[in-house]
PDB file of C-alpha atoms and ligand atoms in Angstrom:
ATOM      1  CA  UNK A   1       0.098   0.471   0.020  1.00 89.00           C
ATOM      2  CA  UNK A   2       1.394   3.350  -1.095  1.00 98.00           C
ATOM      3  CA  UNK A   3       1.257   5.940   1.616  1.00 98.00           C
ATOM      4  CA  UNK A   4      -0.117   8.552   0.654  1.00 98.00           C
ATOM      5  CA  UNK A   5      -2.876   6.876  -2.341  1.00 98.00           C
ATOM      6  CA  UNK A   6      -5.402   9.652  -3.264  1.00 94.00           C
ATOM      7  CA  UNK A   7      -3.523  12.342  -1.458  1.00 98.00           C
ATOM      8  CA  UNK A   8      -4.266  15.952  -2.733  1.00 99.00           C
ATOM      9  CA  UNK A   9      -0.880  17.655  -2.395  1.00 99.00           C
ATOM     10  CA  UNK A  10       0.423  21.327  -2.775  1.00 99.00           C
ATOM     11  CA  UNK A  11       4.706  21.935  -2.879  1.00 99.00           C
ATOM     12  CA  UNK A  12       5.464  25.611  -3.225  1.00 98.00           C
ATOM     13  CA  UNK A  13       9.267  25.886  -5.009  1.00 98.00           C
ATOM     14  CA  UNK A  14       9.171  22.321  -6.373  1.00 98.00           C
ATOM     15  CA  UNK A  15      10.860  23.565  -9.903  1.00 98.00           C
ATOM     16  CA  UNK A  16      14.088  22.521  -8.666  1.00 97.00           C
ATOM     17  CA  UNK A  17      16.089  21.237  -5.385  1.00 98.00           C
ATOM     18  CA  UNK A  18      14.130  19.753  -2.468  1.00 98.00           C
ATOM     19  CA  UNK A  19      11.047  20.402  -4.013  1.00 98.00           C
ATOM     20  CA  UNK A  20      11.438  18.605  -6.504  1.00 98.00           C
ATOM     21  CA  UNK A  21      12.228  15.841  -5.342  1.00 98.00           C
ATOM     22  CA  UNK A  22      10.274  15.952  -2.744  1.00 99.00           C
ATOM     23  CA  UNK A  23       6.960  16.476  -5.160  1.00 98.00           C
ATOM     24  CA  UNK A  24       8.037  13.006  -7.055  1.00 98.00           C
ATOM     25  CA  UNK A  25       8.603  11.466  -4.188  1.00 98.00           C
ATOM     26  CA  UNK A  26       5.136  12.257  -2.827  1.00 98.00           C
ATOM     27  CA  UNK A  27       3.723  11.239  -6.991  1.00 98.00           C
ATOM     28  CA  UNK A  28       5.362   7.676  -6.307  1.00 98.00           C
ATOM     29  CA  UNK A  29       3.791   7.521  -2.790  1.00 98.00           C
ATOM     30  CA  UNK A  30       0.437   7.496  -4.683  1.00 98.00           C
ATOM     31  CA  UNK A  31      -0.298  11.338  -4.439  1.00 98.00           C
ATOM     32  CA  UNK A  32      -1.921  14.201  -7.273  1.00 98.00           C
ATOM     33  CA  UNK A  33       0.993  16.611  -6.392  1.00 98.00           C
ATOM     34  CA  UNK A  34       0.341  20.427  -7.264  1.00 98.00           C
ATOM     35  CA  UNK A  35       3.620  21.616  -8.531  1.00 98.00           C
ATOM     36  CA  UNK A  36       3.592  25.210  -7.726  1.00 98.00           C
ATOM     37  CA  UNK A  37       6.698  27.782  -8.424  1.00 98.00           C
ATOM     38  CA  UNK A  38       7.806  30.973 -10.216  1.00 96.00           C
ATOM     39  CA  UNK A  39       9.535  29.553 -12.630  1.00 92.00           C
ATOM     40  CA  UNK A  40       6.508  28.099 -14.996  1.00 95.00           C
ATOM     41  CA  UNK A  41       8.750  26.096 -17.104  1.00 95.00           C
ATOM     42  CA  UNK A  42      11.294  24.441 -14.761  1.00 95.00           C
ATOM     43  CA  UNK A  43       8.179  23.179 -12.583  1.00 97.00           C
ATOM     44  CA  UNK A  44       5.859  21.941 -15.712  1.00 98.00           C
ATOM     45  CA  UNK A  45       9.565  20.054 -16.266  1.00 97.00           C
ATOM     46  CA  UNK A  46       8.892  18.871 -12.901  1.00 98.00           C
ATOM     47  CA  UNK A  47       4.936  17.795 -13.948  1.00 98.00           C
ATOM     48  CA  UNK A  48       6.432  16.358 -17.165  1.00 98.00           C
ATOM     49  CA  UNK A  49       8.957  13.850 -14.855  1.00 98.00           C
ATOM     50  CA  UNK A  50       6.547  12.611 -12.849  1.00 98.00           C
ATOM     51  CA  UNK A  51       4.208  11.807 -15.119  1.00 98.00           C
ATOM     52  CA  UNK A  52       6.917  10.066 -16.963  1.00 98.00           C
ATOM     53  CA  UNK A  53       7.169   8.220 -14.150  1.00 98.00           C
ATOM     54  CA  UNK A  54       3.021   7.119 -14.460  1.00 98.00           C
ATOM     55  CA  UNK A  55       3.009   9.687 -11.673  1.00 98.00           C
ATOM     56  CA  UNK A  56       0.034  12.433 -11.427  1.00 98.00           C
ATOM     57  CA  UNK A  57       0.760  16.036 -11.160  1.00 98.00           C
ATOM     58  CA  UNK A  58      -0.557  19.159 -12.709  1.00 98.00           C
ATOM     59  CA  UNK A  59       1.325  22.763 -12.310  1.00 98.00           C
ATOM     60  CA  UNK A  60      -0.234  25.929 -11.024  1.00 98.00           C
ATOM     61  CA  UNK A  61       1.733  28.889 -10.808  1.00 98.00           C
ATOM     62  CA  UNK A  62       2.247  31.036  -7.531  1.00 98.00           C
ATOM     63  CA  UNK A  63       4.341  33.235  -6.318  1.00 98.00           C
ATOM     64  CA  UNK A  64       3.939  33.153  -2.339  1.00 98.00           C
ATOM     65  CA  UNK A  65       4.466  36.367  -2.101  1.00 98.00           C
ATOM     66  CA  UNK A  66       1.346  37.303  -3.678  1.00 98.00           C
ATOM     67  CA  UNK A  67      -1.805  36.664  -2.117  1.00 98.00           C
ATOM     68  CA  UNK A  68      -3.957  36.802  -4.699  1.00 98.00           C
ATOM     69  CA  UNK A  69      -2.050  34.074  -6.243  1.00 98.00           C
ATOM     70  CA  UNK A  70      -2.691  31.884  -3.286  1.00 98.00           C
ATOM     71  CA  UNK A  71      -6.664  32.332  -3.349  1.00 98.00           C
ATOM     72  CA  UNK A  72      -6.303  32.076  -6.850  1.00 98.00           C
ATOM     73  CA  UNK A  73      -4.096  28.541  -6.341  1.00 98.00           C
ATOM     74  CA  UNK A  74      -6.107  27.001  -4.300  1.00 98.00           C
ATOM     75  CA  UNK A  75      -9.145  27.874  -5.574  1.00 98.00           C
ATOM     76  CA  UNK A  76      -8.242  25.922  -8.655  1.00 98.00           C
ATOM     77  CA  UNK A  77      -7.466  23.218  -6.787  1.00 98.00           C
ATOM     78  CA  UNK A  78     -11.297  23.196  -5.014  1.00 98.00           C
ATOM     79  CA  UNK A  79     -12.507  23.455  -8.278  1.00 98.00           C
ATOM     80  CA  UNK A  80     -10.442  20.393  -9.985  1.00 98.00           C
ATOM     81  CA  UNK A  81      -9.899  18.254  -7.535  1.00 98.00           C
ATOM     82  CA  UNK A  82     -12.616  19.249  -4.449  1.00 98.00           C
ATOM     83  CA  UNK A  83      -9.733  18.188  -1.726  1.00 98.00           C
ATOM     84  CA  UNK A  84      -6.426  19.534  -0.132  1.00 99.00           C
ATOM     85  CA  UNK A  85      -4.774  17.024   1.587  1.00 99.00           C
ATOM     86  CA  UNK A  86      -0.828  18.311   2.259  1.00 99.00           C
ATOM     87  CA  UNK A  87       1.039  21.616   2.453  1.00 99.00           C
ATOM     88  CA  UNK A  88       4.688  21.991   2.122  1.00 99.00           C
ATOM     89  CA  UNK A  89       5.992  25.216   2.200  1.00 99.00           C
ATOM     90  CA  UNK A  90       9.225  24.760   0.496  1.00 98.00           C
ATOM     91  CA  UNK A  91       9.731  27.697  -1.506  1.00 98.00           C
ATOM     92  CA  UNK A  92      12.273  29.649   0.397  1.00 98.00           C
ATOM     93  CA  UNK A  93      16.088  31.861  -0.378  1.00 97.00           C
ATOM     94  CA  UNK A  94      19.237  32.752   1.081  1.00 96.00           C
ATOM     95  CA  UNK A  95      21.002  36.244   0.066  1.00 94.00           C
ATOM     96  CA  UNK A  96      23.609  36.620   2.179  1.00 93.00           C
ATOM     97  CA  UNK A  97      24.816  39.835   2.789  1.00 93.00           C
ATOM     98  CA  UNK A  98      26.501  41.708   6.190  1.00 95.00           C
ATOM     99  CA  UNK A  99      23.454  43.703   7.947  1.00 96.00           C
ATOM    100  CA  UNK A 100      25.629  46.645   7.311  1.00 97.00           C
ATOM    101  CA  UNK A 101      25.908  46.162   3.711  1.00 95.00           C
ATOM    102  CA  UNK A 102      22.132  43.951   3.157  1.00 96.00           C
ATOM    103  CA  UNK A 103      19.045  46.937   1.529  1.00 96.00           C
ATOM    104  CA  UNK A 104      16.215  46.626   3.289  1.00 98.00           C
ATOM    105  CA  UNK A 105      14.709  45.658   0.073  1.00 98.00           C
ATOM    106  CA  UNK A 106      16.328  42.753   0.073  1.00 97.00           C
ATOM    107  CA  UNK A 107      15.841  41.704   3.769  1.00 98.00           C
ATOM    108  CA  UNK A 108      12.303  42.473   3.225  1.00 98.00           C
ATOM    109  CA  UNK A 109      12.262  40.019   0.491  1.00 98.00           C
ATOM    110  CA  UNK A 110      13.471  37.352   2.352  1.00 98.00           C
ATOM    111  CA  UNK A 111      11.060  37.749   4.710  1.00 98.00           C
ATOM    112  CA  UNK A 112       8.582  37.533   2.469  1.00 98.00           C
ATOM    113  CA  UNK A 113       8.931  34.610   1.166  1.00 98.00           C
ATOM    114  CA  UNK A 114      10.603  32.597   3.452  1.00 98.00           C
ATOM    115  CA  UNK A 115       8.468  33.835   5.992  1.00 98.00           C
ATOM    116  CA  UNK A 116       5.325  36.189   4.918  1.00 99.00           C
ATOM    117  CA  UNK A 117       5.093  32.832   2.193  1.00 98.00           C
ATOM    118  CA  UNK A 118       4.210  30.691   4.546  1.00 98.00           C
ATOM    119  CA  UNK A 119       1.953  32.232   6.575  1.00 99.00           C
ATOM    120  CA  UNK A 120      -0.299  33.070   3.438  1.00 99.00           C
ATOM    121  CA  UNK A 121       0.010  29.714   2.361  1.00 99.00           C
ATOM    122  CA  UNK A 122      -1.308  28.449   5.397  1.00 99.00           C
ATOM    123  CA  UNK A 123      -3.945  30.612   5.775  1.00 99.00           C
ATOM    124  CA  UNK A 124      -5.744  30.062   1.951  1.00 99.00           C
ATOM    125  CA  UNK A 125      -5.306  26.084   2.596  1.00 99.00           C
ATOM    126  CA  UNK A 126      -6.427  25.040   5.769  1.00 99.00           C
ATOM    127  CA  UNK A 127      -9.878  25.973   5.133  1.00 98.00           C
ATOM    128  CA  UNK A 128      -9.707  24.251   1.815  1.00 99.00           C
ATOM    129  CA  UNK A 129      -8.074  21.114   4.382  1.00 99.00           C
ATOM    130  CA  UNK A 130     -10.304  21.140   6.791  1.00 98.00           C
ATOM    131  CA  UNK A 131     -13.314  20.051   4.681  1.00 98.00           C
ATOM    132  CA  UNK A 132     -10.592  17.523   3.721  1.00 98.00           C
ATOM    133  CA  UNK A 133     -11.269  16.511   6.554  1.00 98.00           C
ATOM    134  CA  UNK A 134      -7.627  17.281   7.654  1.00 98.00           C
ATOM    135  CA  UNK A 135      -3.950  16.621   6.383  1.00 98.00           C
ATOM    136  CA  UNK A 136      -0.311  17.725   6.898  1.00 99.00           C
ATOM    137  CA  UNK A 137       1.417  21.106   6.430  1.00 99.00           C
ATOM    138  CA  UNK A 138       4.848  20.362   6.405  1.00 99.00           C
ATOM    139  CA  UNK A 139       7.106  24.216   6.785  1.00 99.00           C
ATOM    140  CA  UNK A 140      10.572  23.846   5.457  1.00 99.00           C
ATOM    141  CA  UNK A 141      12.803  25.666   8.226  1.00 99.00           C
ATOM    142  CA  UNK A 142      16.582  24.910   8.575  1.00 98.00           C
ATOM    143  CA  UNK A 143      19.157  24.524  10.942  1.00 98.00           C
ATOM    144  CA  UNK A 144      19.902  28.509  10.703  1.00 98.00           C
ATOM    145  CA  UNK A 145      16.584  28.287  12.635  1.00 98.00           C
ATOM    146  CA  UNK A 146      19.032  28.143  15.684  1.00 96.00           C
ATOM    147  CA  UNK A 147      22.805  28.379  14.878  1.00 96.00           C
ATOM    148  CA  UNK A 148      23.068  31.829  13.941  1.00 96.00           C
ATOM    149  CA  UNK A 149      25.272  32.034  10.497  1.00 94.00           C
ATOM    150  CA  UNK A 150      27.819  35.904   9.849  1.00 94.00           C
ATOM    151  CA  UNK A 151      25.753  37.167   7.036  1.00 93.00           C
ATOM    152  CA  UNK A 152      22.853  35.465   6.969  1.00 96.00           C
ATOM    153  CA  UNK A 153      20.792  37.848   9.098  1.00 97.00           C
ATOM    154  CA  UNK A 154      17.213  37.465   6.760  1.00 98.00           C
ATOM    155  CA  UNK A 155      17.690  33.470   6.579  1.00 98.00           C
ATOM    156  CA  UNK A 156      18.421  32.808  10.100  1.00 98.00           C
ATOM    157  CA  UNK A 157      16.179  35.244  11.222  1.00 98.00           C
ATOM    158  CA  UNK A 158      13.368  34.475   8.906  1.00 98.00           C
ATOM    159  CA  UNK A 159      13.548  30.399   9.736  1.00 98.00           C
ATOM    160  CA  UNK A 160      13.524  31.063  13.363  1.00 98.00           C
ATOM    161  CA  UNK A 161      10.662  33.025  13.209  1.00 98.00           C
ATOM    162  CA  UNK A 162       8.792  30.343  11.172  1.00 98.00           C
ATOM    163  CA  UNK A 163       9.823  27.482  13.801  1.00 98.00           C
ATOM    164  CA  UNK A 164       7.689  29.633  15.934  1.00 98.00           C
ATOM    165  CA  UNK A 165       4.739  30.405  13.339  1.00 99.00           C
ATOM    166  CA  UNK A 166       4.462  26.208  12.399  1.00 99.00           C
ATOM    167  CA  UNK A 167       3.709  25.700  16.382  1.00 99.00           C
ATOM    168  CA  UNK A 168       1.227  28.855  16.570  1.00 99.00           C
ATOM    169  CA  UNK A 169      -0.414  26.988  13.811  1.00 99.00           C
ATOM    170  CA  UNK A 170      -0.481  23.104  15.304  1.00 99.00           C
ATOM    171  CA  UNK A 171      -1.849  24.532  18.203  1.00 99.00           C
ATOM    172  CA  UNK A 172      -5.025  26.669  16.013  1.00 99.00           C
ATOM    173  CA  UNK A 173      -5.624  23.491  13.612  1.00 99.00           C
ATOM    174  CA  UNK A 174      -5.020  21.159  17.414  1.00 98.00           C
ATOM    175  CA  UNK A 175      -7.530  23.083  19.587  1.00 98.00           C
ATOM    176  CA  UNK A 176      -9.891  23.674  16.161  1.00 98.00           C
ATOM    177  CA  UNK A 177     -10.219  19.842  15.916  1.00 98.00           C
ATOM    178  CA  UNK A 178      -9.466  20.503  11.822  1.00 98.00           C
ATOM    179  CA  UNK A 179      -7.741  17.490  11.693  1.00 98.00           C
ATOM    180  CA  UNK A 180      -4.281  19.168  10.262  1.00 99.00           C
ATOM    181  CA  UNK A 181      -0.484  18.667  11.944  1.00 99.00           C
ATOM    182  CA  UNK A 182       1.560  21.221  11.431  1.00 99.00           C
ATOM    183  CA  UNK A 183       5.163  20.282  11.885  1.00 99.00           C
ATOM    184  CA  UNK A 184       8.618  22.252  10.288  1.00 99.00           C
ATOM    185  CA  UNK A 185      11.766  20.016   8.681  1.00 99.00           C
ATOM    186  CA  UNK A 186      15.127  21.555   9.447  1.00 98.00           C
ATOM    187  CA  UNK A 187      17.275  20.912   7.151  1.00 98.00           C
ATOM    188  CA  UNK A 188      21.783  20.966   7.587  1.00 98.00           C
ATOM    189  CA  UNK A 189      23.491  21.354   4.185  1.00 98.00           C
ATOM    190  CA  UNK A 190      21.994  19.672   0.850  1.00 98.00           C
ATOM    191  CA  UNK A 191      23.527  19.448  -2.524  1.00 98.00           C
ATOM    192  CA  UNK A 192      20.345  21.736  -4.263  1.00 97.00           C
ATOM    193  CA  UNK A 193      20.967  24.708  -7.037  1.00 94.00           C
ATOM    194  CA  UNK A 194      20.327  26.861  -4.210  1.00 94.00           C
ATOM    195  CA  UNK A 195      23.889  26.929  -2.806  1.00 93.00           C
ATOM    196  CA  UNK A 196      25.699  27.953  -6.768  1.00 88.00           C
ATOM    197  CA  UNK A 197      24.484  31.619  -6.428  1.00 74.00           C
ATOM    198  CA  UNK A 198      24.915  31.849  -2.282  1.00 73.00           C
ATOM    199  CA  UNK A 199      28.455  32.584  -2.512  1.00 63.00           C
ATOM    200  CA  UNK A 200      30.328  31.895   1.128  1.00 50.00           C
ATOM    201  CA  UNK A 201      28.451  31.846   4.666  1.00 53.00           C
ATOM    202  CA  UNK A 202      30.705  32.638   8.057  1.00 50.00           C
ATOM    203  CA  UNK A 203      32.732  36.203   6.806  1.00 53.00           C
ATOM    204  CA  UNK A 204      33.702  34.956   3.460  1.00 57.00           C
ATOM    205  CA  UNK A 205      33.051  36.938  -0.072  1.00 63.00           C
ATOM    206  CA  UNK A 206      29.592  36.721  -0.722  1.00 58.00           C
ATOM    207  CA  UNK A 207      30.810  36.374  -3.902  1.00 65.00           C
ATOM    208  CA  UNK A 208      32.586  32.865  -3.694  1.00 70.00           C
ATOM    209  CA  UNK A 209      30.975  29.902  -4.514  1.00 78.00           C
ATOM    210  CA  UNK A 210      30.364  27.334  -1.833  1.00 86.00           C
ATOM    211  CA  UNK A 211      32.677  24.011  -1.522  1.00 93.00           C
ATOM    212  CA  UNK A 212      30.000  21.703   0.228  1.00 96.00           C
ATOM    213  CA  UNK A 213      32.182  18.448   0.658  1.00 97.00           C
ATOM    214  CA  UNK A 214      34.211  20.607   2.601  1.00 96.00           C
ATOM    215  CA  UNK A 215      32.176  23.095   4.696  1.00 95.00           C
ATOM    216  CA  UNK A 216      30.366  19.197   5.481  1.00 98.00           C
ATOM    217  CA  UNK A 217      33.465  18.128   6.594  1.00 98.00           C
ATOM    218  CA  UNK A 218      33.880  20.773   8.070  1.00 97.00           C
ATOM    219  CA  UNK A 219      30.680  21.721   9.716  1.00 96.00           C
ATOM    220  CA  UNK A 220      28.279  18.242   9.930  1.00 98.00           C
ATOM    221  CA  UNK A 221      28.596  15.800  12.470  1.00 98.00           C
ATOM    222  CA  UNK A 222      27.782  12.621   9.532  1.00 98.00           C
ATOM    223  CA  UNK A 223      30.928  14.674   7.416  1.00 98.00           C
ATOM    224  CA  UNK A 224      29.426  14.980   4.455  1.00 98.00           C
ATOM    225  CA  UNK A 225      26.576  16.689   2.880  1.00 98.00           C
ATOM    226  CA  UNK A 226      22.832  15.673   2.437  1.00 98.00           C
ATOM    227  CA  UNK A 227      21.162  14.522  -0.891  1.00 98.00           C
ATOM    228  CA  UNK A 228      17.292  16.488  -1.482  1.00 98.00           C
ATOM    229  CA  UNK A 229      15.845  12.715  -1.124  1.00 98.00           C
ATOM    230  CA  UNK A 230      17.265  13.184   2.861  1.00 99.00           C
ATOM    231  CA  UNK A 231      14.699  15.895   3.147  1.00 99.00           C
ATOM    232  CA  UNK A 232      11.781  14.344   0.586  1.00 99.00           C
ATOM    233  CA  UNK A 233      12.275  10.714   3.238  1.00 98.00           C
ATOM    234  CA  UNK A 234      11.429  13.088   6.034  1.00 99.00           C
ATOM    235  CA  UNK A 235       8.278  15.235   3.823  1.00 99.00           C
ATOM    236  CA  UNK A 236       7.170  11.681   3.596  1.00 99.00           C
ATOM    237  CA  UNK A 237       6.925  10.655   7.050  1.00 99.00           C
ATOM    238  CA  UNK A 238       5.414  14.315   7.352  1.00 99.00           C
ATOM    239  CA  UNK A 239       3.328  13.493   5.088  1.00 99.00           C
ATOM    240  CA  UNK A 240       1.689  10.599   5.942  1.00 98.00           C
ATOM    241  CA  UNK A 241      -0.047   8.545   8.847  1.00 98.00           C
ATOM    242  CA  UNK A 242       3.148   7.416   9.748  1.00 98.00           C
ATOM    243  CA  UNK A 243       3.497  10.235  11.660  1.00 98.00           C
ATOM    244  CA  UNK A 244      -0.285  10.791  12.856  1.00 98.00           C
ATOM    245  CA  UNK A 245       0.670  11.435  16.774  1.00 98.00           C
ATOM    246  CA  UNK A 246       3.276  14.236  15.583  1.00 99.00           C
ATOM    247  CA  UNK A 247       2.210  17.884  15.434  1.00 99.00           C
ATOM    248  CA  UNK A 248       3.744  21.431  15.923  1.00 99.00           C
ATOM    249  CA  UNK A 249       7.525  19.505  15.961  1.00 98.00           C
ATOM    250  CA  UNK A 250      10.383  20.088  14.740  1.00 98.00           C
ATOM    251  CA  UNK A 251      12.454  17.200  12.391  1.00 98.00           C
ATOM    252  CA  UNK A 252      15.949  18.277  12.613  1.00 98.00           C
ATOM    253  CA  UNK A 253      17.624  16.288   9.210  1.00 98.00           C
ATOM    254  CA  UNK A 254      20.912  17.542   9.296  1.00 98.00           C
ATOM    255  CA  UNK A 255      23.664  14.541   9.898  1.00 98.00           C
ATOM    256  CA  UNK A 256      23.912  16.519  12.968  1.00 98.00           C
ATOM    257  CA  UNK A 257      24.951  19.928  11.977  1.00 97.00           C
ATOM    258  CA  UNK A 258      22.882  21.278  15.183  1.00 95.00           C
ATOM    259  CA  UNK A 259      24.963  19.008  17.550  1.00 95.00           C
ATOM    260  CA  UNK A 260      29.054  19.612  16.592  1.00 93.00           C
TER     261      UNK A 260
HETATM  262  N1  NAD B   1      19.365  23.166   0.398  1.00 56.59           N
HETATM  263  C1  NAD B   1      19.638  23.518   1.359  1.00 56.59           C
HETATM  264  O1  NAD B   1      21.185  22.762   1.412  1.00 56.59           O
HETATM  265  C2  NAD B   1      18.638  24.376   2.487  1.00 56.59           C
HETATM  266  C3  NAD B   1      18.770  23.620   4.028  1.00 56.59           C
HETATM  267  C4  NAD B   1      18.189  24.395   4.717  1.00 56.59           C
HETATM  268  C5  NAD B   1      17.028  24.877   4.276  1.00 56.59           C
HETATM  269  N2  NAD B   1      16.663  24.787   3.099  1.00 56.59           N
HETATM  270  C6  NAD B   1      15.322  25.028   2.706  1.00 56.59           C
HETATM  271  O2  NAD B   1      14.536  24.355   2.063  1.00 56.59           O
HETATM  272  C7  NAD B   1      13.455  24.511   1.017  1.00 56.59           C
HETATM  273  C8  NAD B   1      14.188  24.867  -0.356  1.00 56.59           C
HETATM  274  O3  NAD B   1      15.295  25.202  -0.554  1.00 56.59           O
HETATM  275  P1  NAD B   1      16.635  24.360  -1.968  1.00 56.59           P
HETATM  276  O4  NAD B   1      17.717  24.085  -1.838  1.00 56.59           O
HETATM  277  O5  NAD B   1      15.643  22.893  -2.411  1.00 56.59           O
HETATM  278  O6  NAD B   1      15.937  25.273  -3.187  1.00 56.59           O
HETATM  279  P2  NAD B   1      16.428  25.894  -4.894  1.00 56.59           P
HETATM  280  O7  NAD B   1      16.793  27.109  -4.836  1.00 56.59           O
HETATM  281  O8  NAD B   1      17.182  24.656  -4.996  1.00 56.59           O
HETATM  282  O9  NAD B   1      15.089  26.095  -5.037  1.00 56.59           O
HETATM  283  C9  NAD B   1      13.868  27.135  -4.505  1.00 56.59           C
HETATM  284  C10 NAD B   1      12.503  26.940  -5.808  1.00 56.59           C
HETATM  285  O10 NAD B   1      11.722  28.218  -4.955  1.00 56.59           O
HETATM  286  C11 NAD B   1      11.040  28.710  -5.518  1.00 56.59           C
HETATM  287  N3  NAD B   1      11.132  29.882  -5.212  1.00 56.59           N
HETATM  288  C12 NAD B   1      11.620  30.745  -5.222  1.00 56.59           C
HETATM  289  N4  NAD B   1      11.057  32.383  -4.922  1.00 56.59           N
HETATM  290  C13 NAD B   1       9.666  31.630  -4.592  1.00 56.59           C
HETATM  291  C14 NAD B   1       8.707  32.387  -4.813  1.00 56.59           C
HETATM  292  N5  NAD B   1       8.694  33.618  -3.973  1.00 56.59           N
HETATM  293  N6  NAD B   1       7.168  31.654  -5.149  1.00 56.59           N
HETATM  294  C15 NAD B   1       7.077  30.502  -5.569  1.00 56.59           C
HETATM  295  N7  NAD B   1       9.101  29.733  -5.258  1.00 56.59           N
HETATM  296  C16 NAD B   1       9.816  30.461  -5.315  1.00 56.59           C
HETATM  297  C17 NAD B   1      12.660  28.634  -6.900  1.00 56.59           C
HETATM  298  O11 NAD B   1      12.169  29.087  -8.575  1.00 56.59           O
HETATM  299  C18 NAD B   1      12.828  27.450  -7.493  1.00 56.59           C
HETATM  300  O12 NAD B   1      12.581  26.444  -7.307  1.00 56.59           O
HETATM  301  C19 NAD B   1      14.031  26.625   1.302  1.00 56.59           C
HETATM  302  O13 NAD B   1      13.268  27.278   1.814  1.00 56.59           O
HETATM  303  C20 NAD B   1      15.651  26.255   1.553  1.00 56.59           C
HETATM  304  O14 NAD B   1      15.191  27.478   2.791  1.00 56.59           O
HETATM  305  C21 NAD B   1      17.570  24.602   2.023  1.00 56.59           C
END
């Protein structure tokens, strides 16, 4: 028996990286996966890949910072599929820069995507998920919600805010008996295209390309970087009945980065 048979799942930022891999895994587990992203070209590629493997998927363009696009996207899911059971708030960005050099626009943009976008997603998905007899919301936070990294002020602060936003949402959903569980995942160093443009952390020149292997060797207890499938597996766990008594929790998937 597949773990997400007949579930309708919406995942943001699913055109590449962790989102694309997780969309693929959810489809393998039987879910109808709605791939949402800014990038239609890449998002449709994820959909085509899922379909080529026999899965069910659809693309919806949602810029997570735009409330109108959330309203329209959820309405489209309701009219096409009649239900929503899983929301993975995955879209997120990092824009490394020292505080004294970071523009306020950049600071706001990181918050708009990493925190406001996840608030908007929950605000507009919860009513349809409640009508669908509940389900699971998974918010992609980071080890940066707990550890401070120089040049990552907006990222660290938005991911820390998200951890708390997740817990409040979990409490409201539980107290209102919606049947919706809400949890956050805290990845460490995961090899995705995000790192290509991120620049070095911890004081290095932000234009420098990060050597992920070297960074993982130095900062991760297991000594190596993670792959998108490591996070996708955690998403499958939190999305499925296997985690039916888990809500308001922080699932760290970082090879022991946080304990080093
Ligand atoms: N890769 C890591 O090492 C790592 C570590 C910790 C946490 N995370 C978190 O995991 C999530 C996914 O990271 P990733 O590495 O796969 O990122 P990525 O950059 O590879 O992919 C992010 C996706 O989000 C989309 N996106 C960006 N802005 C958007 C917007 N406004 N609306 C809709 N979509 C938008 C992009 O088009 C892209 O497809 C993020 O929230 C990130 O902060 C990643």
